[in-house]
Amino acid sequence: MAQQDYYELLGVAREASADEIKRAFRRRARETHPDVNDGVGAEETFKSINEAYEVLSDPEKRARYDRFGTADPRAGGYGQDMGGDFFGMDDLFSVFFGGVRGGAAARPNPDGRDLRTQVAVTLEDAGAGVEKDVVVTRLTTCATCAGSGAAEGGSVRTCPTCHGTGQQRTQRRTILGVMESTTPCQTCGATGSIIDKPCPACGGQGRTNETETIRVTIPAGVPDGYTMRVPGRGEAGVRGAHSGDLLVTVRVLPHEFLHREGHDLHVMAGINIAQAGLGGTIHVPGLAGDVEVPFGGGVHTGDVVRVKGKGMPRMDGGHGDFIVHLDVLAPKKLTKRQRELLEELGETMGTGGKGDERTPLSKLRDWLGA
Ligand SMILES: [Zn+2]
Ligand SMILES: [Zn+2]
């Protein structure tokens, strides 16, 4: 049978990204899965798609396929086995449905995978540090069999094929001589053991799907996008194999008026024209209470006052700065008294003469640079 082009099989362009290939594969596999599609040749197509994905999802194999039109190193005249063992049907099944068909697992690696999740925190919490509960549905060690995979009275014995190593050696004669390669043992699903009476709760995997709440401690000063690793709280391994980790990415929510840049916090603060002229101290709400912000006279809109050490904490110690952007606001409404005072002020500044149609206030604005 002539081999069909892998890219055509998945329905993607030759320059498709790894993500596009993954999506296309999932879609095509769902369409052609023998459990949902009993059309003629569906199973064959499903296997071909599986094979295409196996190659195109692996950068090395994909590069080889692009160059030689095949991912099989032997066909390319290499004589070197690059470990081209294709996914078995059971393995694919477990990828899709999170379970293993039948009793024996055919997963090539019995270790649990890392899991990823996100947690959102406010800027205040990011500044102070916080404990957060994240809810994770993960494969955990089966409570019924304590992870052994065996039912009560069942026994676990060493796999006769691989003698407990979980690896299978195969030899193949090639024109270059006998090539030996190591592949995950298919008899025991690379776990090294065989179960006579599998545990009914987990089907012999030694793990079941559980929804768990895991408390994570988020350090003060955490930046947006920071990922924390919680060891051993990813997927449990098959029958007691090594567990994966839980990777928690922290998303820091935007704040209503504080803007974070690195460890510094920026904020806009309005001051009146008297403060702009005379200077003073204002109190600006910060992350944890008001921050005292002193400034000298003669400031303009856009001037910046930096208060050292009042920004975000740094995870490695110390704090960033609190940076206040001043906004000089002229009053829209004046009391009679205020108007008199401003007019008087304007006169001392040489305004109000004949021919000058500008109001004292606009002159004052000029003077203040507002
Ligand atoms: Zn069990
Ligand atoms: Zn084995």
XYZ file of C-alpha atoms and ligand atoms in Angstrom:
372
model
C 0.000 0.000 0.000
C 1.386 3.366 -0.966
C 2.055 5.490 2.073
C -0.086 8.556 2.403
C 1.476 11.915 3.172
C 1.418 12.509 6.924
C 0.553 16.175 6.551
C -2.362 15.318 4.263
C -3.535 12.665 6.671
C -3.791 15.193 9.490
C -5.009 17.920 7.151
C -2.351 20.463 8.077
C 0.130 22.570 6.117
C 3.777 21.477 5.986
C 4.759 24.442 8.100
C 2.076 23.782 10.738
C 3.123 24.455 14.332
C 3.328 21.723 16.944
C 0.114 23.051 18.428
C -1.747 22.952 15.128
C -0.581 19.406 14.575
C -1.767 18.366 18.001
C -5.182 19.933 17.461
C -5.549 18.442 14.005
C -4.592 15.045 15.352
C -7.163 15.174 18.121
C -9.868 16.194 15.684
C -8.999 13.545 13.096
C -8.573 10.845 15.702
C -11.994 11.609 17.129
C -13.556 11.440 13.667
C -12.011 8.123 12.812
C -11.815 6.386 16.165
C -13.122 2.824 15.630
C -15.429 3.223 18.631
C -17.363 6.024 16.955
C -16.771 5.347 13.293
C -17.518 1.911 11.902
C -17.078 3.011 8.290
C -14.988 0.943 5.896
C -11.306 1.402 6.581
C -11.847 3.622 9.603
C -9.562 1.546 11.735
C -6.830 1.625 9.068
C -7.179 5.384 8.792
C -7.098 5.719 12.544
C -3.846 3.790 12.675
C -2.345 5.903 9.890
C -3.305 9.097 11.687
C -1.767 7.732 14.831
C 1.425 6.978 12.935
C 1.436 10.405 11.271
C 1.067 12.120 14.627
C 3.753 9.991 16.198
C 6.164 11.292 13.566
C 5.034 14.903 13.181
C 4.818 15.531 16.919
C 8.457 14.613 17.397
C 10.755 17.374 16.097
C 13.547 14.921 15.239
C 11.313 12.476 13.443
C 9.497 15.267 11.706
C 12.751 16.750 10.417
C 13.783 13.322 9.178
C 10.417 12.823 7.513
C 10.601 16.221 5.842
C 14.039 15.394 4.499
C 13.674 11.752 3.506
C 9.928 11.297 3.132
C 10.006 8.709 5.869
C 10.657 8.730 9.575
C 12.053 5.230 9.511
C 15.805 5.645 9.832
C 16.433 2.244 8.241
C 14.627 3.247 5.075
C 16.730 6.364 4.948
C 19.843 4.200 4.767
C 21.026 5.157 8.218
C 21.071 1.738 9.829
C 20.590 3.361 13.210
C 17.529 2.703 15.251
C 16.296 5.979 16.622
C 13.655 4.287 18.721
C 10.892 4.429 16.166
C 8.452 2.322 18.117
C 5.009 3.578 17.336
C 2.276 4.220 19.840
C 0.175 1.157 20.486
C -3.596 1.397 20.268
C -3.910 0.975 24.018
C -1.559 3.789 24.628
C -3.467 6.116 22.386
C -6.631 5.037 24.109
C -5.192 6.029 27.440
C -4.175 9.430 26.096
C -7.734 10.065 24.997
C -9.817 8.571 27.681
C -7.482 8.770 30.616
C -7.765 5.090 31.219
C -6.283 1.893 30.058
C -8.225 -0.549 28.003
C -8.221 -4.071 29.346
C -6.101 -5.190 32.239
C -2.580 -4.508 31.131
C -1.283 -0.987 30.773
C 0.756 -0.308 27.675
C 1.932 3.079 28.734
C 5.553 3.425 27.779
C 6.477 5.336 30.888
C 4.950 4.367 34.239
C 5.917 7.646 35.910
C 3.160 10.167 36.547
C 3.090 13.259 34.393
C 3.393 16.838 35.592
C 0.110 18.701 35.752
C -0.384 22.395 35.131
C -2.880 24.785 36.605
C -3.288 28.519 37.197
C -4.275 30.561 40.180
C -5.311 34.227 40.137
C -4.351 36.616 42.923
C -4.975 40.310 43.521
C -2.067 42.730 43.491
C -2.550 43.180 47.237
C -2.182 39.432 47.765
C 0.819 39.335 45.459
C 2.350 42.049 47.616
C 1.631 40.426 50.947
C 1.966 36.774 49.975
C -1.026 34.495 50.345
C -2.135 30.896 50.676
C -4.451 29.721 47.920
C -6.394 26.539 47.421
C -6.268 25.087 43.959
C -8.657 22.365 42.920
C -7.037 19.722 40.783
C -8.474 16.579 39.295
C -5.598 14.209 39.038
C -4.680 10.568 39.019
C -3.810 9.793 42.613
C -2.632 6.638 44.295
C -5.593 4.236 44.453
C -6.980 4.088 47.977
C -8.411 0.601 47.507
C -5.144 -1.117 46.691
C -2.756 1.492 48.099
C -1.218 1.794 44.665
C -0.218 -1.840 44.217
C -2.822 -2.435 41.510
C -3.761 -5.834 42.933
C -7.158 -6.764 44.323
C -7.448 -8.387 47.746
C -5.934 -11.848 47.463
C -4.418 -10.920 44.112
C -0.723 -11.109 43.680
C 1.862 -9.037 41.946
C 4.631 -10.982 40.292
C 7.682 -10.022 38.327
C 7.070 -9.708 34.612
C 8.525 -12.795 32.902
C 9.242 -10.902 29.679
C 11.460 -8.176 31.084
C 12.307 -9.747 34.456
C 11.121 -6.657 36.252
C 13.163 -4.079 34.386
C 10.194 -2.747 32.407
C 12.442 -2.654 29.362
C 12.553 -5.089 26.505
C 15.611 -5.693 24.395
C 15.040 -6.560 20.796
C 17.587 -7.613 18.243
C 17.319 -7.042 14.566
C 19.582 -8.109 11.739
C 20.461 -5.313 9.407
C 23.053 -4.937 6.688
C 25.273 -3.326 9.300
C 25.043 -6.253 11.666
C 22.847 -7.054 14.624
C 21.261 -3.949 16.055
C 20.012 -4.063 19.595
C 17.407 -1.660 20.862
C 15.530 -1.171 24.100
C 11.808 -0.532 24.156
C 9.270 -0.334 26.971
C 8.062 -3.819 27.833
C 4.662 -4.440 26.263
C 3.802 -7.370 28.527
C 3.742 -5.336 31.710
C 3.342 -1.807 30.346
C 6.874 -0.974 31.452
C 6.007 -1.426 35.116
C 8.064 -4.594 35.546
C 5.252 -6.507 37.212
C 2.150 -8.483 36.295
C -1.024 -8.537 38.351
C -3.051 -11.713 38.582
C -6.174 -10.153 40.073
C -6.269 -6.441 39.223
C -7.816 -4.064 41.752
C -11.431 -3.356 40.677
C -11.218 0.310 41.663
C -8.303 1.222 39.442
C -8.170 -1.649 36.940
C -4.665 -2.524 38.051
C -3.145 0.884 37.430
C -2.744 1.583 41.107
C -4.235 5.042 40.678
C -7.635 6.623 40.290
C -8.951 10.011 39.277
C -9.616 12.206 42.294
C -10.503 15.836 42.687
C -8.326 17.330 45.349
C -7.807 20.684 46.925
C -4.167 21.556 47.250
C -3.000 24.536 49.255
C -0.169 26.512 47.751
C 1.807 29.243 49.454
C 2.335 32.179 47.131
C 5.376 34.215 48.099
C 5.186 37.971 48.636
C 6.329 39.867 45.547
C 5.357 37.126 43.129
C 5.437 38.378 39.525
C 2.632 37.687 37.065
C 3.289 34.428 35.224
C 5.487 32.967 37.962
C 5.270 29.194 38.057
C 5.586 27.246 41.274
C 6.353 23.556 41.411
C 4.580 21.454 44.008
C 6.595 18.242 44.084
C 4.740 14.946 43.827
C 1.286 16.510 43.420
C 0.968 15.819 39.714
C -0.252 12.519 38.370
C 0.581 9.515 40.509
C 2.778 6.959 38.805
C 1.418 3.627 37.656
C 1.489 1.150 40.545
C 3.623 3.232 42.804
C 5.969 4.605 40.134
C 7.305 8.123 40.563
C 4.649 10.852 40.738
C 4.747 13.953 38.588
C 4.723 17.493 39.975
C 1.979 20.087 40.015
C 2.984 23.303 38.253
C 0.978 26.283 39.410
C 1.244 29.479 37.383
C 0.310 32.625 39.306
C -1.672 35.274 37.438
C -1.667 38.654 39.152
C -4.887 40.533 38.442
C -4.691 44.182 37.367
C -5.316 46.736 40.117
C -7.874 49.515 39.964
C -5.366 52.352 40.174
C -1.940 50.924 40.967
C 0.179 49.959 38.018
C 3.045 47.577 38.576
C 6.286 47.750 36.650
C 8.741 45.205 37.921
C 9.017 45.922 41.633
C 7.835 49.525 41.351
C 4.263 50.704 41.752
C 3.023 53.668 39.746
C 0.020 55.772 40.651
C -1.565 59.075 39.550
C -2.338 61.613 42.241
C -4.206 64.883 41.831
C -3.010 67.983 43.656
C -4.519 71.463 43.668
C -2.882 74.604 42.354
C -1.897 75.809 45.811
C -0.120 72.529 46.538
C 1.529 72.706 43.122
C 2.860 76.140 43.933
C 3.772 75.673 47.569
C 4.583 71.962 47.851
C 3.318 69.767 50.652
C 2.616 66.231 51.640
C -0.193 64.121 50.302
C -1.378 60.687 51.341
C -1.786 58.284 48.457
C -3.403 54.876 48.897
C -0.804 52.179 48.326
C -0.852 48.403 48.544
C -0.960 48.331 52.329
C -2.434 51.590 53.565
C -1.652 55.171 52.649
C 1.803 56.238 51.577
C 3.081 59.632 52.659
C 4.286 61.512 49.608
C 6.180 64.753 50.260
C 7.059 67.094 47.410
C 8.499 70.557 47.006
C 6.796 73.597 45.510
C 6.703 74.423 41.830
C 5.643 71.073 40.446
C 3.886 70.500 37.131
C 1.455 67.934 35.878
C 3.495 64.894 34.912
C 6.169 65.479 37.541
C 7.140 62.339 39.342
C 7.781 61.817 43.035
C 9.566 58.630 43.997
C 9.048 57.235 47.484
C 11.813 54.712 48.069
C 10.927 51.274 49.379
C 7.144 51.612 49.253
C 6.587 49.542 46.107
C 6.201 45.782 45.740
C 8.329 43.524 47.878
C 11.024 41.661 46.007
C 11.110 37.905 46.353
C 14.837 38.171 46.989
C 14.405 40.793 49.691
C 13.829 44.527 49.810
C 11.151 46.557 48.077
C 10.654 48.497 44.888
C 9.608 52.153 44.904
C 6.257 53.908 44.975
C 6.184 56.323 42.063
C 3.596 59.070 42.101
C 2.726 60.925 38.908
C 1.368 64.312 39.882
C -1.662 65.770 38.167
C -2.262 69.454 38.899
C -5.987 70.093 38.937
C -7.382 73.608 38.677
C -10.746 73.902 40.390
C -13.754 73.966 38.076
C -15.810 75.870 40.626
C -14.474 78.576 42.899
C -15.983 80.107 45.976
C -16.132 83.869 46.052
C -13.216 83.949 48.455
C -11.102 81.628 46.325
C -11.773 83.720 43.256
C -10.689 86.866 45.077
C -7.511 85.215 46.263
C -6.656 83.886 42.830
C -7.341 87.233 41.220
C -5.147 88.893 43.777
C -2.477 86.314 43.114
C -2.847 86.873 39.408
C -2.379 90.603 39.812
C 0.841 90.153 41.754
C 2.057 88.074 38.869
C 1.517 90.871 36.410
C -1.736 89.854 34.833
C -4.978 91.728 34.409
C -3.460 94.636 32.473
C -5.244 96.344 29.579
C -5.393 94.483 26.315
C -4.696 91.182 27.968
C -7.865 89.226 27.342
C -6.672 86.163 29.175
C -8.162 85.554 32.574
C -5.970 85.577 35.625
C -6.695 81.910 36.022
C -5.411 80.980 32.585
C -2.274 83.026 33.283
C -1.900 81.161 36.487
C -2.267 77.873 34.650
C 0.535 78.960 32.337
C 2.705 79.856 35.247
C 2.042 76.489 36.833
C 2.542 74.766 33.559
C -0.789 73.100 34.078
Zn -6.482 0.019 43.000
Zn 7.733 -6.558 31.459
